[in-house]
Amino acid sequence: MDTSQIIHKTAGDLRVRPNLADYEAECHRFSWDAVSHELTGLPPGIVNIAWHAVDRHANRGEGERIAFRFLAAGMPCRDVTYTELCAQTNRFCNVLRALGIGKGERLFILAGRIPELYVGLLGALKNGTVVSPLFSAFGPEPIATRINLGAGTVLLTTDALYARKVAKWRDRMPSLKHVLLVAEDGGQTSEPGTLDLVSLLRNAPDACDLTPTTAEDMALLHFTSGTTGTPKGAVHVHGAVATHWATGKYALDLHASDIYWCTADPGWVTGTSYGTIAPLLHGVTSIVDREEFDAERWYRVLRDEGVSVWYTAPTAIRMLMKAGPEVARRYALPRLRFIASVGEPLNPEAVWWSKEVLGLPIHDNWWQTETGGIMIANTPAFDIKPGSMGRPLPGVEAAIVQRGEDGSVSIINAPDKQGELALKQGWPSMFRGYLNNEERYRKSFSGEWYLTGDLARRDADGYYWFVGRADDVIKSAGHLIGPFEVESALMEHPAVAEAGVIGKPDPVVGEMVKAFVSLNPGFEPSDKLRLELLGHARTRLGAAVAPKEIAFLELLPRTRSGKIMRRLLKARELGLPEGDTSTLEGGT
Ligand code: ATP
Ligand code: MG
């Protein structure tokens, strides 16, 4: 590898001593048992995500720290301390108890990023009630489907969302016993068949005994992003808290003094694991912004709140790049010290852009709804190879494998060989099932390995490189082509803001590579530009891998968690049914 393509870490890059300084030594020393000794305070055998996240701090004299700072346009910010969060979550737990809702029952949350979402989520966990947060932008159909699949008994939502998306369809959700409403104007709700949550909370006691939950009790139900098909409901347990803690420490480098901003909505697993649980476990102050993406607003939040650790997604970074470096340069961000990203492959171009424009590289990391937490990451402890997802975190064993006909797997040890990314079972936040789909769950495992469905390769230094989802990989004239490689090459061209690449059936080569691109401001679609991009890709990738066709799109279809939906590009190209579009951004 050309070492000029590596971002070397120097001591001067680090403004605080990183939690992970010596990667090899920590991997060697690490044990999940030792993590459980860090998360103490409950009787032996009892594990509860919310208690560890909130009460642990309140009980040991750190309750005056701000847990959340809630931001919303046109409103003053609202700070909630750990002590206040402890009392509010106790109240919510008591509200559920008064309604007769117990352990194992399911609470669905359909709300924007309002304080009650977080209070409800954590308060329900204290009651042993399982929580499933949904994107507030979902339409009636995806809401009802998920509540029915999860047999939801309680729904927490706002008056406006209830009126628009639930009220008329309520008889289609027979399991739903109670609906708890929050008035969007801050007043009181009086919708028939619902309860006003704010009054219930006001009248509930602010102390409660924790419902005893164990590491194996179900805690969260998260639906996957639906990038490759119908979203699957992944079941997670309270024991996942150990992974949330360890990964917050190693991959996000959280220190108690940090101001941290995770831009993900809890409707996506990232917004729960890292927008809620992990930062609280480390006693940091989390920024929660209710508004949607806006480049100026985001830079303002980073600057005005003094964000030190920022966890975002490639789609947001590409949008900031599209807004132009001059916008970024208007905002000085002296407090920002660590940037991480997840959700999609992070094009090397974006890492270099960030280093140049924001003064810091982005640390890409990889995980899935099913893994419950970050598995592979670029950490402060080692150099970054832009385009790589980094290395497995301490406590995580990864491998590149090949599936045999009989379902067995063999490990590919040779470096740089492409295969399926697999993880050895045993990390605490591994999903424990796909709701109502036992067979699909079983098929995700072979012996001691969990098979991720993503293709990757590992280089001689142990860095993992994402190739593509098994479903998205293109087979063309005997080559296996990962869309990511082609998209990244296109993105190097100054005209290209985003690219999505698919394989289109072709009688001669099997599949032909076709790219869809959206352009940066100042560029217009034209045949001349198309030829230029085709030429650029051919020079960068060679004729066998470069796209043969390029189409211009205003915007690429993406999920609400920001992932490019290649299956939709393909279905539209081939005139096939679009399949499940419940998570499509802009759809309802
Ligand atoms: P579905 O399973 O319903 O198709 P999804 O896989 O997109 O949706 P998530 O669990 O939200 O749902 O996303 C996990 C997937 O996102 C990973 O399996 C991988 O394909 C992709 N991904 C996440 N992080 C990265 C990353 N850093 N680099 C490359 N791909 C990533
Ligand atoms: Mg998936």
Coordinates of C-alpha atoms and ligand atoms in Angstrom, one line a residue:
M1 CA 0.0 0.0 0.0
D2 CA 1.1 3.5 -0.8
T3 CA 1.7 5.0 2.7
S4 CA 0.9 8.5 1.5
Q5 CA -2.7 7.1 1.5
I6 CA -2.6 6.5 5.3
I7 CA -3.5 9.1 7.9
H8 CA -0.8 8.7 10.5
K9 CA -1.8 9.5 14.1
T10 CA 0.6 11.5 16.1
A11 CA 0.4 12.4 19.8
G12 CA -0.3 16.0 18.8
D13 CA -3.6 14.9 17.2
L14 CA -5.0 13.8 20.5
R15 CA -6.3 16.4 22.9
V16 CA -7.1 13.9 25.6
R17 CA -5.5 10.6 26.5
P18 CA -7.5 8.1 24.5
N19 CA -9.2 5.3 26.3
L20 CA -7.7 2.9 23.8
A21 CA -4.0 3.6 23.5
D22 CA -2.4 0.3 22.7
Y23 CA -4.7 -1.7 20.5
E24 CA -2.9 -5.1 20.5
A25 CA -2.4 -5.0 24.3
E26 CA -6.0 -4.1 25.0
C27 CA -7.3 -6.9 22.7
H28 CA -5.1 -9.3 24.5
R29 CA -6.1 -8.1 28.0
F30 CA -9.8 -7.6 27.3
S31 CA -12.6 -9.9 28.7
W32 CA -16.4 -9.4 28.8
D33 CA -16.3 -10.5 32.4
A34 CA -14.1 -7.6 33.3
V35 CA -16.6 -5.2 31.7
S36 CA -19.3 -6.6 34.0
H37 CA -17.1 -5.6 37.0
E38 CA -17.2 -2.0 35.7
L39 CA -21.0 -2.0 35.6
T40 CA -21.6 -2.7 39.3
G41 CA -24.2 -1.5 41.7
L42 CA -27.0 -4.1 41.2
P43 CA -27.5 -7.4 43.0
P44 CA -25.7 -10.3 41.4
G45 CA -27.4 -11.5 38.3
I46 CA -29.4 -8.4 37.8
V47 CA -28.6 -6.3 34.7
N48 CA -30.6 -3.4 33.5
I49 CA -29.6 -1.0 30.7
A50 CA -31.5 2.0 32.0
W51 CA -30.3 1.6 35.6
H52 CA -26.6 1.4 34.5
A53 CA -27.1 4.3 32.1
V54 CA -28.9 6.7 34.5
D55 CA -29.2 5.6 38.2
R56 CA -25.6 4.5 38.5
H57 CA -24.4 8.1 38.0
A58 CA -27.2 9.7 40.1
N59 CA -26.4 7.2 43.0
R60 CA -22.7 8.0 43.1
G61 CA -22.8 11.8 43.4
E62 CA -22.6 12.6 39.7
G63 CA -26.3 13.4 39.3
E64 CA -25.8 17.1 38.7
R65 CA -24.1 16.5 35.4
I66 CA -26.2 17.3 32.3
A67 CA -27.3 14.0 30.6
F68 CA -29.2 15.6 27.7
R69 CA -29.4 19.0 26.2
F70 CA -32.5 19.1 23.9
L71 CA -32.4 21.5 21.0
A72 CA -35.3 22.6 18.8
A73 CA -35.7 25.5 16.4
G74 CA -37.3 28.5 17.9
M75 CA -37.3 27.2 21.5
P76 CA -34.8 27.6 24.3
C77 CA -32.6 24.6 24.9
R78 CA -33.7 22.2 27.7
D79 CA -31.1 20.6 30.0
V80 CA -31.9 17.4 31.9
T81 CA -29.4 16.3 34.6
Y82 CA -28.8 12.6 35.5
T83 CA -30.7 13.1 38.7
E84 CA -33.7 14.6 36.9
L85 CA -33.5 11.8 34.3
C86 CA -33.5 9.3 37.1
A87 CA -36.6 10.7 38.6
Q88 CA -38.4 11.1 35.3
T89 CA -37.7 7.6 34.2
N90 CA -38.9 6.3 37.6
R91 CA -42.1 8.2 37.0
F92 CA -42.6 6.7 33.6
C93 CA -41.9 3.2 35.0
N94 CA -44.6 3.9 37.7
V95 CA -47.0 5.1 35.0
L96 CA -46.6 1.8 33.2
R97 CA -47.1 -0.1 36.4
A98 CA -50.2 1.8 37.3
L99 CA -51.6 0.8 33.9
G100 CA -50.8 -2.8 34.6
I101 CA -48.1 -3.0 32.0
G102 CA -45.4 -5.5 33.0
K103 CA -42.1 -7.1 32.2
G104 CA -41.8 -8.5 28.6
E105 CA -44.7 -6.4 27.3
R106 CA -43.9 -4.1 24.4
L107 CA -43.9 -0.3 24.3
F108 CA -43.6 1.3 20.8
I109 CA -42.5 4.9 20.6
L110 CA -43.4 7.0 17.6
A111 CA -42.1 10.6 18.2
G112 CA -39.6 13.1 17.0
R113 CA -36.6 13.5 19.2
I114 CA -38.5 15.0 22.1
P115 CA -37.5 14.5 25.8
E116 CA -40.4 12.1 26.4
L117 CA -39.0 9.7 23.8
Y118 CA -35.9 9.2 25.9
V119 CA -37.8 9.2 29.2
G120 CA -40.2 6.6 27.9
L121 CA -37.4 4.4 26.5
L122 CA -35.4 4.3 29.6
G123 CA -38.3 4.3 32.0
A124 CA -39.8 1.3 30.3
L125 CA -36.5 -0.6 30.5
K126 CA -36.6 -0.1 34.3
N127 CA -40.0 -1.8 34.2
G128 CA -38.6 -4.7 32.2
T129 CA -40.9 -3.6 29.4
V130 CA -39.4 -4.1 25.9
V131 CA -39.1 -0.9 23.8
S132 CA -39.3 -0.5 20.0
P133 CA -38.6 3.0 18.8
L134 CA -40.0 3.9 15.3
F135 CA -39.2 6.7 12.9
S136 CA -41.8 9.4 13.4
A137 CA -41.9 9.9 9.7
F138 CA -43.3 6.4 9.2
G139 CA -46.8 6.3 7.6
P140 CA -49.8 4.4 9.1
E141 CA -49.0 1.1 7.3
P142 CA -45.4 0.6 8.5
I143 CA -46.5 1.7 12.0
A144 CA -49.4 -0.9 12.2
T145 CA -47.3 -3.7 10.7
R146 CA -44.5 -3.2 13.2
I147 CA -46.9 -2.9 16.2
N148 CA -48.7 -6.0 15.1
L149 CA -45.5 -8.0 14.5
G150 CA -44.2 -7.0 18.0
A151 CA -47.6 -7.4 19.7
G152 CA -47.3 -3.9 21.1
T153 CA -49.5 -3.2 24.1
V154 CA -48.5 0.5 24.7
L155 CA -47.8 3.3 22.2
L156 CA -46.1 6.5 23.2
T157 CA -46.7 9.2 20.6
T158 CA -47.6 12.9 20.1
D159 CA -51.2 14.2 19.6
A160 CA -50.4 15.3 16.0
L161 CA -48.8 12.0 15.0
Y162 CA -51.7 10.1 16.6
A163 CA -54.3 12.1 14.7
R164 CA -52.5 11.8 11.4
K165 CA -51.2 8.2 11.5
V166 CA -52.8 6.1 14.2
A167 CA -56.3 7.1 15.2
K168 CA -58.1 5.8 12.1
W169 CA -56.1 2.6 12.0
R170 CA -56.3 1.8 15.7
D171 CA -58.8 -1.1 15.3
R172 CA -56.2 -2.8 13.1
M173 CA -53.9 -3.0 16.1
P174 CA -55.8 -5.2 18.5
S175 CA -52.9 -5.8 20.9
L176 CA -52.7 -2.1 21.7
K177 CA -54.2 -1.4 25.2
H178 CA -53.0 2.1 25.9
V179 CA -51.9 5.1 23.9
L180 CA -49.9 7.8 25.8
L181 CA -49.9 11.2 24.2
V182 CA -47.6 14.2 24.5
A183 CA -49.1 17.5 23.2
E184 CA -46.8 19.0 20.6
D185 CA -47.7 22.5 21.8
G186 CA -46.7 21.6 25.4
G187 CA -50.3 21.7 26.7
Q188 CA -52.6 18.9 27.7
T189 CA -54.2 16.3 25.3
S190 CA -57.8 15.1 25.5
E191 CA -58.0 12.7 22.6
P192 CA -60.7 10.0 23.3
G193 CA -59.2 6.5 23.9
T194 CA -55.8 8.0 24.9
L195 CA -54.0 9.2 28.0
D196 CA -52.2 12.5 28.6
L197 CA -48.6 11.4 29.4
V198 CA -47.5 14.7 30.9
S199 CA -50.3 14.7 33.6
L200 CA -49.6 11.0 34.3
L201 CA -45.9 11.7 34.8
R202 CA -46.7 14.7 37.0
N203 CA -48.8 12.6 39.3
A204 CA -46.6 9.5 39.5
P205 CA -44.1 9.0 42.3
D206 CA -40.5 9.7 41.4
A207 CA -39.0 6.7 43.1
C208 CA -39.4 3.1 42.1
D209 CA -37.9 -0.3 42.7
L210 CA -36.3 -1.7 39.6
T211 CA -38.0 -4.7 38.0
P212 CA -35.3 -7.4 38.2
T213 CA -34.1 -8.1 34.7
T214 CA -31.3 -10.4 33.8
A215 CA -28.7 -10.2 31.0
E216 CA -30.8 -12.5 28.9
D217 CA -34.1 -10.6 29.3
M218 CA -35.4 -8.9 26.2
A219 CA -34.9 -5.2 26.2
L220 CA -35.2 -3.7 22.8
L221 CA -36.8 -4.6 19.5
H222 CA -35.1 -2.8 16.5
F223 CA -36.1 -3.1 12.9
T224 CA -33.4 -3.2 10.3
S225 CA -33.1 -0.4 7.8
G226 CA -34.9 -2.3 5.0
T227 CA -32.0 -1.5 2.5
T228 CA -32.1 -5.0 1.0
G229 CA -35.8 -6.0 1.6
T230 CA -38.5 -6.0 4.2
P231 CA -37.2 -4.8 7.5
K232 CA -36.5 -7.6 10.1
G233 CA -37.2 -7.2 13.8
A234 CA -34.0 -7.9 15.7
V235 CA -34.4 -8.8 19.4
H236 CA -31.9 -7.4 21.9
V237 CA -31.3 -8.2 25.6
H238 CA -30.3 -6.2 28.7
G239 CA -26.9 -7.8 28.6
A240 CA -26.1 -5.7 25.5
V241 CA -25.2 -2.9 27.9
A242 CA -21.7 -4.4 28.2
T243 CA -21.1 -3.9 24.5
H244 CA -22.6 -0.4 24.6
W245 CA -20.2 0.5 27.4
A246 CA -17.1 -1.0 25.9
T247 CA -17.7 0.4 22.4
G248 CA -18.5 3.8 23.7
K249 CA -15.2 3.7 25.5
Y250 CA -13.0 2.2 22.7
A251 CA -14.7 3.3 19.4
L252 CA -16.1 6.7 20.4
D253 CA -13.5 7.4 23.0
L254 CA -16.1 8.9 25.4
H255 CA -14.8 10.6 28.5
A256 CA -17.1 12.0 31.1
S257 CA -16.1 15.6 30.2
D258 CA -17.3 15.2 26.6
I259 CA -20.1 17.0 24.9
Y260 CA -21.3 14.4 22.5
W261 CA -23.6 14.5 19.5
C262 CA -24.9 11.5 17.8
T263 CA -27.0 12.7 14.9
A264 CA -29.0 9.4 14.4
D265 CA -32.7 9.2 15.2
P266 CA -33.6 6.4 17.7
G267 CA -35.9 5.0 15.0
W268 CA -32.6 3.5 13.7
V269 CA -30.5 1.3 16.1
T270 CA -27.7 3.8 16.1
G271 CA -29.9 6.5 17.8
T272 CA -30.7 4.0 20.6
S273 CA -27.3 2.3 21.2
Y274 CA -25.2 5.5 20.6
G275 CA -27.7 8.3 20.7
T276 CA -29.1 7.2 24.1
I277 CA -27.4 4.3 25.9
A278 CA -23.6 4.5 25.4
P279 CA -23.2 8.2 26.1
L280 CA -25.2 7.9 29.3
L281 CA -23.2 4.9 30.4
H282 CA -20.1 7.1 30.2
G283 CA -21.7 10.0 32.0
V284 CA -21.3 12.5 29.1
T285 CA -23.6 15.3 28.0
S286 CA -25.5 14.4 24.8
I287 CA -26.9 16.9 22.4
V288 CA -30.3 15.9 21.0
D289 CA -31.4 18.1 18.1
R290 CA -35.0 17.7 17.0
E291 CA -34.5 19.3 13.6
E292 CA -33.6 17.6 10.3
F293 CA -30.3 18.1 8.5
D294 CA -29.3 21.5 7.5
A295 CA -25.6 22.3 6.9
E296 CA -25.5 25.7 8.5
R297 CA -27.6 24.5 11.5
W298 CA -25.3 21.5 12.0
Y299 CA -22.1 23.5 12.0
R300 CA -23.8 26.0 14.4
V301 CA -24.7 23.1 16.8
L302 CA -21.2 21.8 16.6
R303 CA -19.7 25.2 17.4
D304 CA -22.2 26.7 19.8
E305 CA -22.6 23.5 21.9
G306 CA -18.9 22.9 21.9
V307 CA -19.3 19.4 20.7
S308 CA -16.2 17.4 21.3
V309 CA -17.2 13.9 20.0
W310 CA -19.4 13.7 17.0
Y311 CA -21.0 10.5 15.6
T312 CA -22.7 10.8 12.3
A313 CA -23.3 9.0 9.0
P314 CA -21.7 9.1 5.5
T315 CA -24.9 10.5 4.0
A316 CA -24.7 13.6 6.2
I317 CA -21.0 14.0 5.5
R318 CA -21.7 13.8 1.7
M319 CA -24.3 16.5 2.2
L320 CA -21.9 18.7 4.1
M321 CA -19.4 18.2 1.3
K322 CA -22.0 19.2 -1.2
A323 CA -22.7 22.4 0.8
G324 CA -19.1 23.3 0.1
P325 CA -16.0 23.9 2.2
E326 CA -16.7 27.7 2.4
V327 CA -19.7 27.0 4.6
A328 CA -17.6 24.8 7.0
R329 CA -14.9 27.5 7.1
R330 CA -17.3 30.0 8.5
Y331 CA -17.5 27.9 11.7
A332 CA -14.5 27.5 14.0
L333 CA -14.8 24.2 15.9
P334 CA -11.9 24.2 18.4
R335 CA -13.6 21.9 20.8
L336 CA -14.2 19.1 18.3
R337 CA -11.7 16.3 18.8
F338 CA -13.1 13.1 17.4
I339 CA -15.4 12.3 14.5
A340 CA -16.9 8.9 13.8
S341 CA -19.3 7.6 11.2
V342 CA -21.4 4.5 10.5
G343 CA -24.2 3.1 8.3
E344 CA -22.7 2.9 4.9
P345 CA -19.2 2.7 3.4
L346 CA -17.4 5.9 3.9
N347 CA -15.7 7.0 0.7
P348 CA -12.0 7.8 1.2
E349 CA -12.8 11.1 -0.4
A350 CA -14.9 12.0 2.6
V351 CA -12.2 11.1 5.1
W352 CA -9.7 13.3 3.2
W353 CA -12.2 16.1 2.9
S354 CA -12.9 16.1 6.6
K355 CA -9.2 16.1 7.5
E356 CA -8.7 19.1 5.2
V357 CA -11.8 21.1 5.9
L358 CA -12.7 20.2 9.5
G359 CA -9.1 19.5 10.5
L360 CA -9.9 16.0 11.7
P361 CA -10.3 12.7 9.9
I362 CA -13.5 10.7 10.2
H363 CA -13.3 7.3 12.0
D364 CA -15.5 5.0 10.0
N365 CA -16.9 2.0 11.9
W366 CA -19.0 -0.9 11.0
W367 CA -21.9 -2.7 12.7
Q368 CA -25.5 -3.8 12.0
T369 CA -28.9 -3.8 13.8
E370 CA -28.2 -7.4 14.5
T371 CA -24.8 -6.8 16.2
G372 CA -26.4 -4.2 18.6
G373 CA -23.1 -2.3 18.8
I374 CA -20.0 -1.3 17.0
M375 CA -17.9 -4.3 16.0
I376 CA -15.1 -3.0 13.7
A377 CA -13.8 0.5 14.0
N378 CA -11.1 3.0 13.3
T379 CA -10.0 4.0 16.8
P380 CA -7.8 6.7 18.2
A381 CA -5.2 3.9 18.8
F382 CA -4.1 3.4 15.2
D383 CA -3.5 5.1 11.8
I384 CA -6.5 5.4 9.4
K385 CA -6.5 3.9 6.0
P386 CA -9.2 5.9 4.3
G387 CA -11.8 3.6 2.8
S388 CA -11.2 0.9 5.5
M389 CA -13.7 0.2 8.3
G390 CA -10.8 -0.3 10.7
R391 CA -10.1 -3.3 12.9
P392 CA -12.3 -5.5 15.2
L393 CA -12.7 -4.0 18.7
P394 CA -11.4 -5.7 21.8
G395 CA -13.8 -8.5 22.6
V396 CA -14.8 -9.0 19.0
E397 CA -13.5 -11.7 16.8
A398 CA -14.0 -11.2 13.1
A399 CA -13.1 -13.3 10.1
I400 CA -13.5 -13.5 6.3
V401 CA -15.2 -16.7 5.5
Q402 CA -16.6 -18.7 2.6
R403 CA -19.8 -20.6 2.9
G404 CA -19.8 -24.2 1.7
E405 CA -22.7 -25.9 -0.1
D406 CA -23.5 -27.8 3.1
G407 CA -23.8 -24.6 5.2
S408 CA -20.4 -25.0 6.8
V409 CA -17.9 -22.1 6.6
S410 CA -14.2 -22.1 6.1
I411 CA -12.0 -19.2 7.2
I412 CA -10.0 -17.4 4.5
N413 CA -6.7 -16.5 6.1
A414 CA -4.9 -15.1 3.1
P415 CA -4.9 -11.3 3.2
D416 CA -6.9 -9.3 0.7
K417 CA -9.1 -12.2 -0.3
Q418 CA -12.7 -11.3 -0.6
G419 CA -15.3 -13.3 1.4
E420 CA -18.2 -12.9 3.8
L421 CA -17.6 -11.0 7.0
A422 CA -18.3 -13.2 10.0
L423 CA -18.2 -12.6 13.7
K424 CA -17.6 -15.2 16.4
Q425 CA -20.7 -15.6 18.6
G426 CA -20.3 -14.4 22.2
W427 CA -20.3 -10.6 22.2
P428 CA -23.0 -9.5 24.6
S429 CA -25.1 -7.4 22.2
M430 CA -25.6 -10.1 19.6
F431 CA -29.3 -10.2 18.6
R432 CA -31.2 -13.1 20.1
G433 CA -33.7 -13.6 17.3
Y434 CA -35.6 -12.1 14.4
L435 CA -39.1 -11.6 15.6
N436 CA -41.4 -14.3 14.3
N437 CA -38.7 -15.6 11.9
E438 CA -36.8 -18.3 13.7
E439 CA -35.7 -19.9 10.5
R440 CA -34.0 -16.8 9.1
Y441 CA -32.3 -16.3 12.5
R442 CA -30.9 -19.9 12.4
K443 CA -29.7 -19.4 8.8
S444 CA -27.6 -16.4 10.0
F445 CA -25.3 -18.8 11.9
S446 CA -22.9 -21.5 11.0
G447 CA -21.3 -23.2 14.0
E448 CA -19.7 -20.6 16.2
W449 CA -19.9 -17.9 13.4
Y450 CA -22.6 -15.3 12.8
L451 CA -22.7 -14.5 9.1
T452 CA -23.3 -10.9 8.4
G453 CA -24.3 -10.9 4.7
D454 CA -21.7 -8.3 3.9
L455 CA -18.7 -9.0 1.8
A456 CA -15.3 -7.7 2.8
R457 CA -11.6 -8.4 2.8
R458 CA -8.9 -8.1 5.5
D459 CA -5.5 -6.7 4.6
A460 CA -2.1 -7.9 6.0
D461 CA -2.3 -5.3 8.9
G462 CA -5.7 -6.7 10.0
Y463 CA -7.8 -3.8 8.6
Y464 CA -11.2 -4.7 7.1
W465 CA -12.4 -3.3 3.8
F466 CA -16.0 -3.3 2.9
V467 CA -16.8 -4.7 -0.6
G468 CA -20.5 -4.6 -0.7
R469 CA -23.6 -6.4 0.6
A470 CA -23.8 -9.9 -0.7
D471 CA -27.1 -8.8 -2.4
D472 CA -25.6 -5.8 -4.1
V473 CA -22.4 -7.4 -5.5
I474 CA -22.3 -7.3 -9.3
K475 CA -21.1 -10.3 -11.4
S476 CA -19.7 -9.0 -14.7
A477 CA -17.7 -11.0 -17.2
G478 CA -16.3 -13.3 -14.5
H479 CA -15.5 -10.4 -12.1
L480 CA -17.1 -9.8 -8.8
I481 CA -17.5 -6.0 -8.5
G482 CA -18.4 -4.3 -5.2
P483 CA -20.5 -1.1 -5.9
F484 CA -18.6 0.8 -3.2
E485 CA -15.4 0.7 -5.1
V486 CA -17.1 2.1 -8.2
E487 CA -19.0 4.7 -6.3
S488 CA -15.9 5.9 -4.5
A489 CA -14.1 6.3 -7.8
L490 CA -16.9 8.4 -9.2
M491 CA -17.0 10.5 -6.1
E492 CA -13.5 11.6 -6.7
H493 CA -14.7 13.6 -9.7
P494 CA -15.5 17.2 -8.7
A495 CA -19.0 17.0 -10.3
V496 CA -20.2 14.0 -8.4
A497 CA -22.0 14.5 -5.0
E498 CA -23.3 10.9 -4.7
A499 CA -23.3 7.7 -6.6
G500 CA -25.3 4.5 -6.5
V501 CA -24.1 1.5 -8.6
I502 CA -26.1 -1.6 -9.7
G503 CA -25.7 -4.6 -11.9
K504 CA -28.0 -4.6 -14.9
P505 CA -28.7 -8.0 -16.6
D506 CA -26.7 -8.3 -19.8
P507 CA -26.7 -11.2 -22.3
V508 CA -23.0 -11.0 -22.9
V509 CA -21.3 -10.2 -19.6
G510 CA -24.0 -11.4 -17.2
E511 CA -24.4 -8.1 -15.4
M512 CA -23.4 -4.7 -16.7
V513 CA -22.3 -2.0 -14.3
K514 CA -24.6 1.0 -14.3
A515 CA -24.1 4.1 -12.1
F516 CA -26.6 6.7 -11.0
V517 CA -25.1 10.0 -9.9
S518 CA -26.3 13.2 -8.4
L519 CA -24.2 16.3 -9.0
N520 CA -22.7 19.0 -6.9
P521 CA -24.0 22.6 -7.2
G522 CA -22.6 24.3 -10.3
F523 CA -22.7 21.1 -12.5
E524 CA -25.5 20.3 -14.9
P525 CA -26.2 16.9 -16.5
S526 CA -25.0 16.7 -20.1
D527 CA -23.7 14.1 -22.6
K528 CA -20.3 15.7 -22.3
L529 CA -20.2 15.3 -18.5
R530 CA -21.5 11.7 -18.9
L531 CA -18.6 10.9 -21.3
E532 CA -16.2 12.6 -18.9
L533 CA -17.4 10.6 -16.0
L534 CA -17.2 7.3 -18.0
G535 CA -13.7 8.2 -19.0
H536 CA -12.7 9.1 -15.4
A537 CA -14.1 5.8 -14.1
R538 CA -12.4 3.8 -16.8
T539 CA -9.0 5.4 -16.0
R540 CA -9.5 4.8 -12.3
L541 CA -11.0 1.3 -12.3
G542 CA -10.1 -0.3 -15.7
A543 CA -12.6 -1.2 -18.4
A544 CA -13.8 -4.4 -16.7
V545 CA -15.0 -2.7 -13.5
A546 CA -15.9 0.8 -14.7
P547 CA -19.6 1.5 -15.4
K548 CA -20.8 1.2 -19.0
E549 CA -23.8 3.5 -18.4
I550 CA -24.3 6.5 -16.2
A551 CA -27.6 8.2 -15.5
F552 CA -28.1 11.5 -13.7
L553 CA -30.6 11.8 -10.8
E554 CA -31.5 14.8 -8.7
L555 CA -31.4 12.7 -5.6
L556 CA -30.7 9.0 -5.0
P557 CA -33.3 7.0 -3.1
R558 CA -32.3 6.3 0.4
T559 CA -33.6 4.9 3.7
R560 CA -34.6 7.1 6.6
S561 CA -31.3 6.0 8.2
G562 CA -29.5 7.5 5.1
K563 CA -28.5 4.5 3.1
I564 CA -28.6 4.4 -0.6
M565 CA -31.2 1.9 -1.7
R566 CA -29.6 0.2 -4.7
R567 CA -32.4 -2.4 -4.8
L568 CA -34.8 0.4 -5.7
L569 CA -32.5 1.8 -8.3
K570 CA -32.4 -1.6 -9.8
A571 CA -36.1 -2.3 -9.6
R572 CA -36.8 1.0 -11.2
E573 CA -34.2 0.4 -13.9
L574 CA -35.7 -3.0 -14.8
G575 CA -39.3 -2.0 -14.3
L576 CA -39.8 -4.5 -11.5
P577 CA -42.0 -4.1 -8.4
E578 CA -40.3 -1.8 -5.8
G579 CA -41.0 -4.2 -2.9
D580 CA -41.1 -2.9 0.7
T581 CA -40.6 0.9 0.7
S582 CA -41.7 1.5 4.3
T583 CA -38.3 2.9 5.2
L584 CA -37.8 5.0 2.1
E585 CA -37.0 8.6 2.9
G586 CA -39.7 10.9 1.6
G587 CA -42.2 8.1 1.4
T588 CA -44.9 7.5 3.9
Ligands
ATP1 P1 -31.7 -4.6 5.9 O1 -31.0 -5.6 6.7 O2 -33.1 -4.5 6.3 O3 -31.5 -4.7 4.4 P2 -29.6 -2.7 6.7 O4 -28.7 -3.9 6.6 O5 -29.3 -1.5 5.9 O6 -31.1 -3.1 6.2 P3 -28.8 -1.8 9.2 O7 -28.7 -2.9 10.2 O8 -29.3 -0.5 9.7 O9 -29.9 -2.3 8.2 O10 -27.5 -1.6 8.5 C1 -26.4 -2.5 8.6 C2 -25.6 -2.6 7.3 O11 -25.2 -1.3 6.9 C3 -24.4 -3.4 7.3 O12 -24.7 -4.8 7.2 C4 -23.6 -2.8 6.1 O13 -24.1 -3.4 4.9 C5 -24.0 -1.4 6.2 N1 -22.9 -0.7 6.9 C6 -23.0 -0.2 8.2 N2 -21.8 0.4 8.5 C7 -21.0 0.3 7.4 C8 -19.7 0.8 7.2 N3 -19.0 1.5 8.0 N4 -19.2 0.5 5.9 C9 -19.9 -0.2 5.0 N5 -21.1 -0.7 5.3 C10 -21.7 -0.4 6.4
MG2 MG -28.9 -5.9 7.1

